[in-house]
């Protein structure tokens, strides 16, 4: 049975024996030096609990762009989006031992990364993004069709719950809460055009 991404990740985390855990999706590609560079980064920055990277973007026609992430995100960055590329991240395993794993709640379906990164920031942990393209991240026309209205509504609920619990409610938060719904009203062709424009090398 398919028990979902969060459940599968938590099982893998539980059986992992190393001190570091790296994420990866089966349809993406890692730079040959990615793990080495992330491991060295975490060893040199003991105050950082996990690190992601920038990424090349590719589809069936090859690399078409790149995504640059903020070097040192903060909790306020979550008003807009998750400031980490999930499959690029390497964690210290102690993060999960001390703070718990991915939420398996229905409300976090397709936004497991947003929930865990926001929760960790709120609890005082710190992440960073290495300013190199160390993965190639698949983003195709099917990417824009994955999110159903049900998952968009669930993301709105998640944002509302988190902002409220973390004392982040404001006008800015209200705009962020409805962002997934507004995004669903925009034609996919427009979203794809904007992503290609923003990610163009």
mmCIF file of C-alpha atoms in Angstrom:
data_model
loop_
_atom_site.group_PDB
_atom_site.id
_atom_site.type_symbol
_atom_site.label_atom_id
_atom_site.label_comp_id
_atom_site.label_asym_id
_atom_site.label_seq_id
_atom_site.Cartn_x
_atom_site.Cartn_y
_atom_site.Cartn_z
ATOM 1 C CA UNK A 1 0.000 0.000 0.000
ATOM 2 C CA UNK A 2 1.076 3.583 -0.686
ATOM 3 C CA UNK A 3 1.115 5.151 2.779
ATOM 4 C CA UNK A 4 2.300 8.533 1.559
ATOM 5 C CA UNK A 5 5.564 10.445 1.366
ATOM 6 C CA UNK A 6 5.690 11.554 5.013
ATOM 7 C CA UNK A 7 5.183 8.003 6.326
ATOM 8 C CA UNK A 8 7.855 6.620 3.984
ATOM 9 C CA UNK A 9 10.335 9.336 4.937
ATOM 10 C CA UNK A 10 9.766 8.709 8.644
ATOM 11 C CA UNK A 11 10.358 4.966 8.193
ATOM 12 C CA UNK A 12 13.623 5.661 6.373
ATOM 13 C CA UNK A 13 14.710 8.135 9.051
ATOM 14 C CA UNK A 14 13.990 5.600 11.782
ATOM 15 C CA UNK A 15 16.145 2.869 10.240
ATOM 16 C CA UNK A 16 18.955 5.200 9.117
ATOM 17 C CA UNK A 17 22.158 4.632 11.105
ATOM 18 C CA UNK A 18 24.248 7.614 10.016
ATOM 19 C CA UNK A 19 24.468 11.059 11.574
ATOM 20 C CA UNK A 20 23.276 12.813 8.415
ATOM 21 C CA UNK A 21 20.241 12.240 6.206
ATOM 22 C CA UNK A 22 20.016 13.491 2.619
ATOM 23 C CA UNK A 23 16.808 13.845 0.613
ATOM 24 C CA UNK A 24 16.496 12.896 -3.040
ATOM 25 C CA UNK A 25 13.642 12.313 -5.491
ATOM 26 C CA UNK A 26 13.930 9.459 -7.976
ATOM 27 C CA UNK A 27 13.382 11.707 -11.010
ATOM 28 C CA UNK A 28 15.983 14.343 -10.055
ATOM 29 C CA UNK A 29 19.775 14.309 -10.396
ATOM 30 C CA UNK A 30 22.494 15.141 -7.891
ATOM 31 C CA UNK A 31 25.789 16.839 -8.721
ATOM 32 C CA UNK A 32 28.647 14.317 -8.150
ATOM 33 C CA UNK A 33 30.032 16.481 -5.323
ATOM 34 C CA UNK A 34 26.672 17.369 -3.754
ATOM 35 C CA UNK A 35 26.803 15.133 -0.672
ATOM 36 C CA UNK A 36 30.467 15.890 -0.030
ATOM 37 C CA UNK A 37 29.854 19.649 -0.178
ATOM 38 C CA UNK A 38 26.799 19.496 2.072
ATOM 39 C CA UNK A 39 28.547 17.292 4.615
ATOM 40 C CA UNK A 40 31.538 19.638 4.731
ATOM 41 C CA UNK A 41 29.210 22.631 5.045
ATOM 42 C CA UNK A 42 27.401 21.147 8.053
ATOM 43 C CA UNK A 43 30.682 20.153 9.693
ATOM 44 C CA UNK A 44 31.994 23.705 9.247
ATOM 45 C CA UNK A 45 28.757 25.306 10.491
ATOM 46 C CA UNK A 46 27.710 23.565 13.733
ATOM 47 C CA UNK A 47 24.963 26.171 14.230
ATOM 48 C CA UNK A 48 23.169 25.007 11.052
ATOM 49 C CA UNK A 49 20.838 22.014 11.429
ATOM 50 C CA UNK A 50 20.180 21.310 7.739
ATOM 51 C CA UNK A 51 21.209 22.712 4.392
ATOM 52 C CA UNK A 52 19.717 22.788 0.932
ATOM 53 C CA UNK A 53 21.158 23.992 -2.355
ATOM 54 C CA UNK A 54 20.259 25.912 -5.478
ATOM 55 C CA UNK A 55 19.149 23.870 -8.487
ATOM 56 C CA UNK A 56 19.088 23.587 -12.236
ATOM 57 C CA UNK A 57 15.559 23.114 -13.627
ATOM 58 C CA UNK A 58 14.954 20.616 -16.418
ATOM 59 C CA UNK A 59 12.177 18.937 -18.374
ATOM 60 C CA UNK A 60 11.964 16.469 -21.262
ATOM 61 C CA UNK A 61 13.939 18.903 -23.430
ATOM 62 C CA UNK A 62 16.821 19.348 -20.992
ATOM 63 C CA UNK A 63 17.916 22.140 -18.634
ATOM 64 C CA UNK A 64 15.836 25.284 -19.135
ATOM 65 C CA UNK A 65 16.577 27.352 -16.030
ATOM 66 C CA UNK A 66 17.789 27.533 -12.449
ATOM 67 C CA UNK A 67 16.359 28.291 -9.028
ATOM 68 C CA UNK A 68 18.316 30.381 -6.543
ATOM 69 C CA UNK A 69 17.301 30.129 -2.900
ATOM 70 C CA UNK A 70 17.939 32.556 -0.055
ATOM 71 C CA UNK A 71 21.258 31.741 1.696
ATOM 72 C CA UNK A 72 19.894 31.948 5.273
ATOM 73 C CA UNK A 73 16.070 31.787 5.371
ATOM 74 C CA UNK A 74 14.018 32.985 8.333
ATOM 75 C CA UNK A 75 10.523 32.244 9.603
ATOM 76 C CA UNK A 76 9.156 35.291 7.766
ATOM 77 C CA UNK A 77 10.078 33.737 4.413
ATOM 78 C CA UNK A 78 7.300 31.179 4.912
ATOM 79 C CA UNK A 79 4.664 33.829 4.231
ATOM 80 C CA UNK A 80 5.480 33.345 0.556
ATOM 81 C CA UNK A 81 6.769 29.800 0.058
ATOM 82 C CA UNK A 82 9.064 27.151 1.484
ATOM 83 C CA UNK A 83 12.562 28.655 1.160
ATOM 84 C CA UNK A 84 14.205 25.257 0.601
ATOM 85 C CA UNK A 85 14.179 22.860 -2.355
ATOM 86 C CA UNK A 86 13.089 19.723 -0.526
ATOM 87 C CA UNK A 87 15.013 17.081 -2.551
ATOM 88 C CA UNK A 88 18.210 19.113 -2.151
ATOM 89 C CA UNK A 89 18.284 19.047 1.649
ATOM 90 C CA UNK A 90 20.699 17.280 3.991
ATOM 91 C CA UNK A 91 19.769 17.152 7.700
ATOM 92 C CA UNK A 92 21.577 16.256 10.858
ATOM 93 C CA UNK A 93 19.755 13.160 12.109
ATOM 94 C CA UNK A 94 19.619 14.764 15.556
ATOM 95 C CA UNK A 95 16.990 17.147 14.141
ATOM 96 C CA UNK A 96 14.514 14.277 13.848
ATOM 97 C CA UNK A 97 15.574 12.623 17.109
ATOM 98 C CA UNK A 98 14.967 15.850 19.043
ATOM 99 C CA UNK A 99 12.085 17.441 17.135
ATOM 100 C CA UNK A 100 10.168 14.555 15.579
ATOM 101 C CA UNK A 101 9.804 13.649 11.913
ATOM 102 C CA UNK A 102 7.509 14.661 9.099
ATOM 103 C CA UNK A 103 3.865 15.251 9.936
ATOM 104 C CA UNK A 104 1.623 12.490 8.564
ATOM 105 C CA UNK A 105 -1.522 14.604 8.909
ATOM 106 C CA UNK A 106 -3.814 14.808 5.870
ATOM 107 C CA UNK A 107 -3.470 18.602 6.003
ATOM 108 C CA UNK A 108 0.210 18.337 5.074
ATOM 109 C CA UNK A 109 -0.300 16.241 1.927
ATOM 110 C CA UNK A 110 1.936 17.670 -0.848
ATOM 111 C CA UNK A 111 3.323 20.299 1.549
ATOM 112 C CA UNK A 112 5.200 18.094 4.026
ATOM 113 C CA UNK A 113 8.363 20.108 3.471
ATOM 114 C CA UNK A 114 6.638 23.445 4.146
ATOM 115 C CA UNK A 115 5.289 22.114 7.454
ATOM 116 C CA UNK A 116 8.496 20.615 8.795
ATOM 117 C CA UNK A 117 10.786 23.503 7.810
ATOM 118 C CA UNK A 118 8.404 26.067 9.271
ATOM 119 C CA UNK A 119 8.032 24.038 12.480
ATOM 120 C CA UNK A 120 11.795 23.678 12.867
ATOM 121 C CA UNK A 121 12.392 27.400 12.338
ATOM 122 C CA UNK A 122 9.710 28.214 14.904
ATOM 123 C CA UNK A 123 11.430 25.957 17.440
ATOM 124 C CA UNK A 124 14.670 27.851 17.022
ATOM 125 C CA UNK A 125 16.562 25.609 14.612
ATOM 126 C CA UNK A 126 18.430 26.991 11.617
ATOM 127 C CA UNK A 127 18.788 26.043 7.971
ATOM 128 C CA UNK A 128 20.845 27.395 5.094
ATOM 129 C CA UNK A 129 21.172 27.032 1.339
ATOM 130 C CA UNK A 130 24.533 26.467 -0.329
ATOM 131 C CA UNK A 131 24.732 28.927 -3.206
ATOM 132 C CA UNK A 132 25.569 26.335 -5.848
ATOM 133 C CA UNK A 133 23.368 24.328 -8.232
ATOM 134 C CA UNK A 134 24.016 20.910 -6.705
ATOM 135 C CA UNK A 135 20.890 19.177 -8.001
ATOM 136 C CA UNK A 136 18.928 19.169 -11.246
ATOM 137 C CA UNK A 137 15.249 19.445 -10.330
ATOM 138 C CA UNK A 138 12.615 18.101 -12.724
ATOM 139 C CA UNK A 139 9.896 20.650 -13.454
ATOM 140 C CA UNK A 140 7.648 19.752 -16.398
ATOM 141 C CA UNK A 141 4.161 20.613 -17.593
ATOM 142 C CA UNK A 142 2.854 17.781 -15.381
ATOM 143 C CA UNK A 143 4.267 19.579 -12.342
ATOM 144 C CA UNK A 144 1.551 22.219 -12.626
ATOM 145 C CA UNK A 145 -1.227 19.599 -12.742
ATOM 146 C CA UNK A 146 -0.291 17.725 -9.548
ATOM 147 C CA UNK A 147 -2.010 20.010 -7.059
ATOM 148 C CA UNK A 148 -5.744 19.418 -6.849
ATOM 149 C CA UNK A 149 -8.242 21.806 -5.269
ATOM 150 C CA UNK A 150 -8.375 19.469 -2.276
ATOM 151 C CA UNK A 151 -4.630 19.771 -1.638
ATOM 152 C CA UNK A 152 -4.800 23.552 -2.129
ATOM 153 C CA UNK A 153 -7.521 23.808 0.522
ATOM 154 C CA UNK A 154 -5.462 21.591 2.830
ATOM 155 C CA UNK A 155 -2.486 23.912 2.371
ATOM 156 C CA UNK A 156 -4.665 26.908 3.286
ATOM 157 C CA UNK A 157 -5.690 25.116 6.482
ATOM 158 C CA UNK A 158 -2.073 24.266 7.259
ATOM 159 C CA UNK A 159 -0.943 27.853 6.757
ATOM 160 C CA UNK A 160 -3.756 29.184 8.957
ATOM 161 C CA UNK A 161 -3.015 26.659 11.701
ATOM 162 C CA UNK A 162 0.724 27.319 11.679
ATOM 163 C CA UNK A 163 0.476 31.113 11.535
ATOM 164 C CA UNK A 164 -2.013 31.067 14.411
ATOM 165 C CA UNK A 165 0.009 28.666 16.575
ATOM 166 C CA UNK A 166 3.209 30.604 15.905
ATOM 167 C CA UNK A 167 1.690 34.044 16.607
ATOM 168 C CA UNK A 168 2.296 35.138 13.010
ATOM 169 C CA UNK A 169 -1.246 36.259 12.156
ATOM 170 C CA UNK A 170 -1.317 39.583 10.297
ATOM 171 C CA UNK A 171 -2.626 41.066 7.073
ATOM 172 C CA UNK A 172 0.419 39.565 5.376
ATOM 173 C CA UNK A 173 -0.487 36.173 6.836
ATOM 174 C CA UNK A 174 -4.068 36.455 5.557
ATOM 175 C CA UNK A 175 -2.761 37.036 2.038
ATOM 176 C CA UNK A 176 -0.422 34.066 2.418
ATOM 177 C CA UNK A 177 -3.262 31.825 3.628
ATOM 178 C CA UNK A 178 -5.312 32.339 0.459
ATOM 179 C CA UNK A 179 -2.269 32.174 -1.823
ATOM 180 C CA UNK A 180 -2.778 28.468 -2.756
ATOM 181 C CA UNK A 181 -6.394 29.153 -3.804
ATOM 182 C CA UNK A 182 -5.451 32.227 -5.821
ATOM 183 C CA UNK A 183 -2.709 30.210 -7.491
ATOM 184 C CA UNK A 184 -5.277 27.630 -8.549
ATOM 185 C CA UNK A 185 -7.290 30.286 -10.373
ATOM 186 C CA UNK A 186 -4.354 31.310 -12.546
ATOM 187 C CA UNK A 187 -4.188 29.398 -15.865
ATOM 188 C CA UNK A 188 -1.429 26.778 -15.861
ATOM 189 C CA UNK A 189 0.012 28.266 -19.039
ATOM 190 C CA UNK A 190 0.519 31.580 -17.210
ATOM 191 C CA UNK A 191 2.122 29.860 -14.203
ATOM 192 C CA UNK A 192 4.453 27.939 -16.504
ATOM 193 C CA UNK A 193 5.378 31.129 -18.379
ATOM 194 C CA UNK A 194 6.155 32.943 -15.108
ATOM 195 C CA UNK A 195 8.235 30.066 -13.752
ATOM 196 C CA UNK A 196 10.201 29.894 -16.985
ATOM 197 C CA UNK A 197 10.702 33.657 -16.924
ATOM 198 C CA UNK A 198 11.850 33.648 -13.282
ATOM 199 C CA UNK A 199 14.034 30.562 -13.691
ATOM 200 C CA UNK A 200 15.610 31.434 -17.022
ATOM 201 C CA UNK A 201 19.387 31.223 -16.971
#
